[in-house]
Amino acid sequence: MEKIIVVGGGAGGLELATKLGRTYGRKKRAKITLVDRKASHLWKPLLHEVATGAMDEGIDAISYRAHAKNHSFEFHMGSLCGIDRERKAIKLSEIKDDEGELLVPERELEYDILVLAIGSTSNDFNTQGVRDNCIFLDSPEQAHLSVRK
Ligand SMILES: Cc1cc2nc3c(=O)[nH]c(=O)nc-3n(C[C@H](O)[C@H](O)[C@H](O)COP(=O)(O)OP(=O)(O)OC[C@H]3O[C@@H](n4cnc5c(N)ncnc54)[C@H](O)[C@@H]3O)c2cc1C
């Protein structure tokens, strides 16, 4: 069975994995795998609401694992750290807990088709002072930080 891996479960990657899962995964015509470094997805346009304290990320984020089960694809949590294009394999970094204890070792996943949908982050275009004085809003972690500020 053809193996399709989508790396990045953001607005683009999650939508794609869901559609591929429904179309090919459910009928076992292909094995669809989504990889993301996080366990859940929160749509970026909602980050303002997290930052103002009007939204609870823990309640409103979509769990990748549950969504994958409902839409016939697999989910692997991990951060992409390498691609071996000759062997058609991606490498995911090890996962450690807050105390530095190893939870999941470095792993490899093989693919036939690889889609990279790892998004982007804000660009300050090296404008002086921006990095030191602005609150960037690219992730829930940054949104939580701005609540505390
Ligand atoms: C604050 C804010 C408000 C916005 N408001 C709007 C709006 O109102 N309307 C609109 O159309 N657009 C809006 N956008 C833009 C929109 O959110 C982006 O265009 C869209 O999220 C891009 O989707 P994407 O799938 O390319 O990347 P993302 O949604 O950024 O997803 C990337 C995913 O890749 C994962 N990832 C990254 N690196 C790795 C790695 N090495 N290994 C594994 N996983 C990885 C991340 O965890 C993330 O889940 C807004 C963006 C921001 C930041």
Short mmCIF file of C-alpha atoms and ligand atoms in Angstrom, two decimals:
data_model
loop_
_atom_site.label_atom_id
_atom_site.label_comp_id
_atom_site.label_asym_id
_atom_site.label_seq_id
_atom_site.Cartn_x
_atom_site.Cartn_y
_atom_site.Cartn_z
CA MET A 1 0.00 0.00 0.00
CA GLU A 2 1.31 3.45 -0.90
CA LYS A 3 2.54 5.44 2.10
CA ILE A 4 1.73 9.17 2.13
CA ILE A 5 3.24 11.27 4.93
CA VAL A 6 2.13 14.84 5.63
CA VAL A 7 4.49 16.72 7.96
CA GLY A 8 2.79 19.65 9.71
CA GLY A 9 -0.77 19.56 10.99
CA GLY A 10 -1.57 23.24 10.51
CA ALA A 11 -4.30 24.82 8.41
CA GLY A 12 -2.95 23.16 5.23
CA GLY A 13 -1.56 19.83 6.46
CA LEU A 14 -4.46 18.91 8.72
CA GLU A 15 -7.01 19.60 5.98
CA LEU A 16 -4.99 17.53 3.50
CA ALA A 17 -4.47 14.57 5.87
CA THR A 18 -8.19 14.62 6.69
CA LYS A 19 -9.22 14.57 3.02
CA LEU A 20 -6.66 11.89 2.13
CA GLY A 21 -7.76 9.82 5.12
CA ARG A 22 -11.41 10.04 4.13
CA THR A 23 -10.71 9.31 0.46
CA TYR A 24 -7.86 6.77 0.52
CA GLY A 25 -7.25 5.77 4.14
CA ARG A 26 -10.80 4.64 4.81
CA LYS A 27 -10.80 2.40 1.71
CA LYS A 28 -7.28 1.15 2.52
CA ARG A 29 -6.03 2.42 -0.82
CA ALA A 30 -3.14 4.24 0.88
CA LYS A 31 -1.65 4.60 4.34
CA ILE A 32 -1.91 8.23 5.40
CA THR A 33 0.29 9.52 8.22
CA LEU A 34 0.28 12.99 9.74
CA VAL A 35 3.32 14.14 11.72
CA ASP A 36 3.37 17.19 13.97
CA ARG A 37 5.66 18.28 16.77
CA LYS A 38 2.63 19.06 18.90
CA ALA A 39 -0.25 16.90 20.16
CA SER A 40 -3.04 19.25 19.14
CA HIS A 41 -3.96 21.92 16.60
CA LEU A 42 -5.31 25.38 17.26
CA TRP A 43 -6.19 27.45 14.20
CA LYS A 44 -3.80 30.43 14.17
CA PRO A 45 -6.51 33.12 13.67
CA LEU A 46 -7.78 32.10 17.13
CA LEU A 47 -4.48 32.95 18.83
CA HIS A 48 -5.64 36.51 19.49
CA GLU A 49 -8.44 35.10 21.63
CA VAL A 50 -5.98 32.95 23.60
CA ALA A 51 -3.73 35.99 24.04
CA THR A 52 -6.57 38.09 25.46
CA GLY A 53 -7.65 35.26 27.75
CA ALA A 54 -11.00 34.88 25.94
CA MET A 55 -10.29 31.33 24.79
CA ASP A 56 -8.98 28.23 26.57
CA GLU A 57 -6.62 26.39 24.23
CA GLY A 58 -7.04 23.20 26.27
CA ILE A 59 -10.75 23.13 25.42
CA ASP A 60 -10.77 24.46 21.87
CA ALA A 61 -7.71 22.79 20.30
CA ILE A 62 -8.23 19.70 18.13
CA SER A 63 -6.46 16.55 19.35
CA TYR A 64 -4.55 15.11 16.39
CA ARG A 65 -4.85 11.56 17.73
CA ALA A 66 -8.64 11.71 18.09
CA HIS A 67 -9.09 13.49 14.75
CA ALA A 68 -6.86 10.91 13.04
CA LYS A 69 -8.90 8.03 14.43
CA ASN A 70 -12.13 9.60 13.16
CA HIS A 71 -10.74 10.26 9.69
CA SER A 72 -8.77 7.08 8.95
CA PHE A 73 -5.20 8.32 9.15
CA GLU A 74 -2.35 7.76 11.59
CA PHE A 75 -0.78 10.43 13.74
CA HIS A 76 2.84 10.49 14.91
CA MET A 77 3.94 13.17 17.31
CA GLY A 78 7.50 14.33 16.63
CA SER A 79 9.62 17.06 15.18
CA LEU A 80 11.04 16.55 11.70
CA CYS A 81 14.83 16.73 11.92
CA GLY A 82 16.00 15.07 8.72
CA ILE A 83 15.00 13.73 5.32
CA ASP A 84 16.81 10.92 3.50
CA ARG A 85 15.54 11.41 -0.04
CA GLU A 86 17.38 8.37 -1.45
CA ARG A 87 15.87 5.97 1.07
CA LYS A 88 12.61 7.94 1.15
CA ALA A 89 12.58 8.23 4.94
CA ILE A 90 12.08 11.07 7.39
CA LYS A 91 13.72 11.31 10.78
CA LEU A 92 11.87 12.53 13.89
CA SER A 93 13.70 13.88 16.95
CA GLU A 94 13.54 12.12 20.28
CA ILE A 95 10.87 13.33 22.73
CA LYS A 96 11.80 14.10 26.35
CA ASP A 97 9.65 15.14 29.30
CA ASP A 98 10.12 18.38 31.30
CA GLU A 99 12.74 16.66 33.50
CA GLY A 100 14.76 15.60 30.45
CA GLU A 101 13.69 11.93 30.71
CA LEU A 102 13.56 10.19 27.33
CA LEU A 103 9.95 9.33 26.39
CA VAL A 104 10.31 8.38 22.71
CA PRO A 105 13.65 7.79 20.96
CA GLU A 106 14.58 9.21 17.55
CA ARG A 107 12.59 7.42 14.84
CA GLU A 108 12.38 7.01 11.08
CA LEU A 109 9.26 6.75 8.94
CA GLU A 110 9.34 5.61 5.33
CA TYR A 111 7.25 7.27 2.65
CA ASP A 112 6.34 6.98 -1.02
CA ILE A 113 4.94 10.51 -1.16
CA LEU A 114 6.03 13.23 1.27
CA VAL A 115 4.20 16.53 1.79
CA LEU A 116 5.92 19.24 3.81
CA ALA A 117 3.42 21.67 5.35
CA ILE A 118 5.46 23.05 8.24
CA GLY A 119 4.20 26.64 7.88
CA SER A 120 6.14 29.78 8.60
CA THR A 121 6.84 32.29 11.38
CA SER A 122 6.62 36.07 11.56
CA ASN A 123 9.38 38.03 9.86
CA ASP A 124 10.62 41.27 11.40
CA PHE A 125 12.65 42.03 8.27
CA ASN A 126 15.48 43.03 10.66
CA THR A 127 13.59 46.20 11.56
CA GLN A 128 15.41 47.64 14.55
CA GLY A 129 13.60 47.21 17.87
CA VAL A 130 10.87 44.91 16.62
CA ARG A 131 12.31 41.70 18.06
CA ASP A 132 12.81 43.28 21.50
CA ASN A 133 9.53 45.18 21.76
CA CYS A 134 6.87 43.18 19.90
CA ILE A 135 4.83 40.22 20.99
CA PHE A 136 4.86 37.66 18.19
CA LEU A 137 1.80 35.49 17.78
CA ASP A 138 2.80 32.39 15.87
CA SER A 139 1.99 29.70 18.44
CA PRO A 140 -0.23 29.04 21.49
CA GLU A 141 2.92 29.24 23.67
CA GLN A 142 3.52 32.82 22.53
CA ALA A 143 -0.17 33.63 23.04
CA HIS A 144 0.02 32.33 26.65
CA LEU A 145 3.14 34.41 27.20
CA SER A 146 1.33 37.58 26.14
CA VAL A 147 -1.48 36.83 28.65
CA ARG A 148 1.16 36.85 31.40
CA LYS A 149 2.69 40.13 30.13
C1 LIG B 1 -2.15 35.51 14.59
C2 LIG B 1 -2.52 35.04 13.22
C3 LIG B 1 -3.77 35.35 12.68
C4 LIG B 1 -4.11 34.91 11.40
N1 LIG B 1 -5.35 35.20 10.90
C5 LIG B 1 -5.70 34.77 9.67
C6 LIG B 1 -7.00 35.03 9.13
O1 LIG B 1 -7.82 35.70 9.76
N2 LIG B 1 -7.30 34.55 7.90
C7 LIG B 1 -6.39 33.81 7.17
O2 LIG B 1 -6.73 33.39 6.06
N3 LIG B 1 -5.17 33.53 7.66
C8 LIG B 1 -4.79 34.00 8.87
N4 LIG B 1 -3.53 33.74 9.34
C9 LIG B 1 -2.60 32.99 8.51
C10 LIG B 1 -2.87 31.49 8.58
O3 LIG B 1 -2.98 31.09 9.93
C11 LIG B 1 -1.71 30.77 7.89
O4 LIG B 1 -1.67 31.19 6.54
C12 LIG B 1 -1.90 29.26 7.95
O5 LIG B 1 -1.93 28.82 9.29
C13 LIG B 1 -0.76 28.59 7.20
O6 LIG B 1 -1.03 27.21 7.23
P1 LIG B 1 0.13 26.16 7.10
O7 LIG B 1 -0.51 24.80 7.10
O8 LIG B 1 1.01 26.52 5.96
O9 LIG B 1 1.04 26.35 8.40
P2 LIG B 1 0.66 26.36 9.95
O10 LIG B 1 -0.79 26.53 10.16
O11 LIG B 1 1.62 27.31 10.57
O12 LIG B 1 1.04 24.88 10.42
C14 LIG B 1 2.34 24.40 10.45
C15 LIG B 1 2.35 23.13 11.32
O13 LIG B 1 3.63 22.51 11.17
C16 LIG B 1 4.07 22.06 12.44
N5 LIG B 1 5.55 22.01 12.36
C17 LIG B 1 6.39 23.03 12.13
N6 LIG B 1 7.65 22.59 12.08
C18 LIG B 1 7.59 21.25 12.29
C19 LIG B 1 8.58 20.22 12.37
N7 LIG B 1 9.90 20.47 12.21
N8 LIG B 1 8.19 18.95 12.62
C20 LIG B 1 6.85 18.65 12.80
N9 LIG B 1 5.88 19.59 12.73
C21 LIG B 1 6.25 20.87 12.48
C22 LIG B 1 3.55 23.11 13.42
O14 LIG B 1 3.44 22.57 14.74
C23 LIG B 1 2.18 23.42 12.81
O15 LIG B 1 1.17 22.58 13.34
C24 LIG B 1 -3.17 34.17 10.62
C25 LIG B 1 -1.91 33.85 11.18
C26 LIG B 1 -1.57 34.29 12.45
C27 LIG B 1 -0.22 33.92 13.02
#
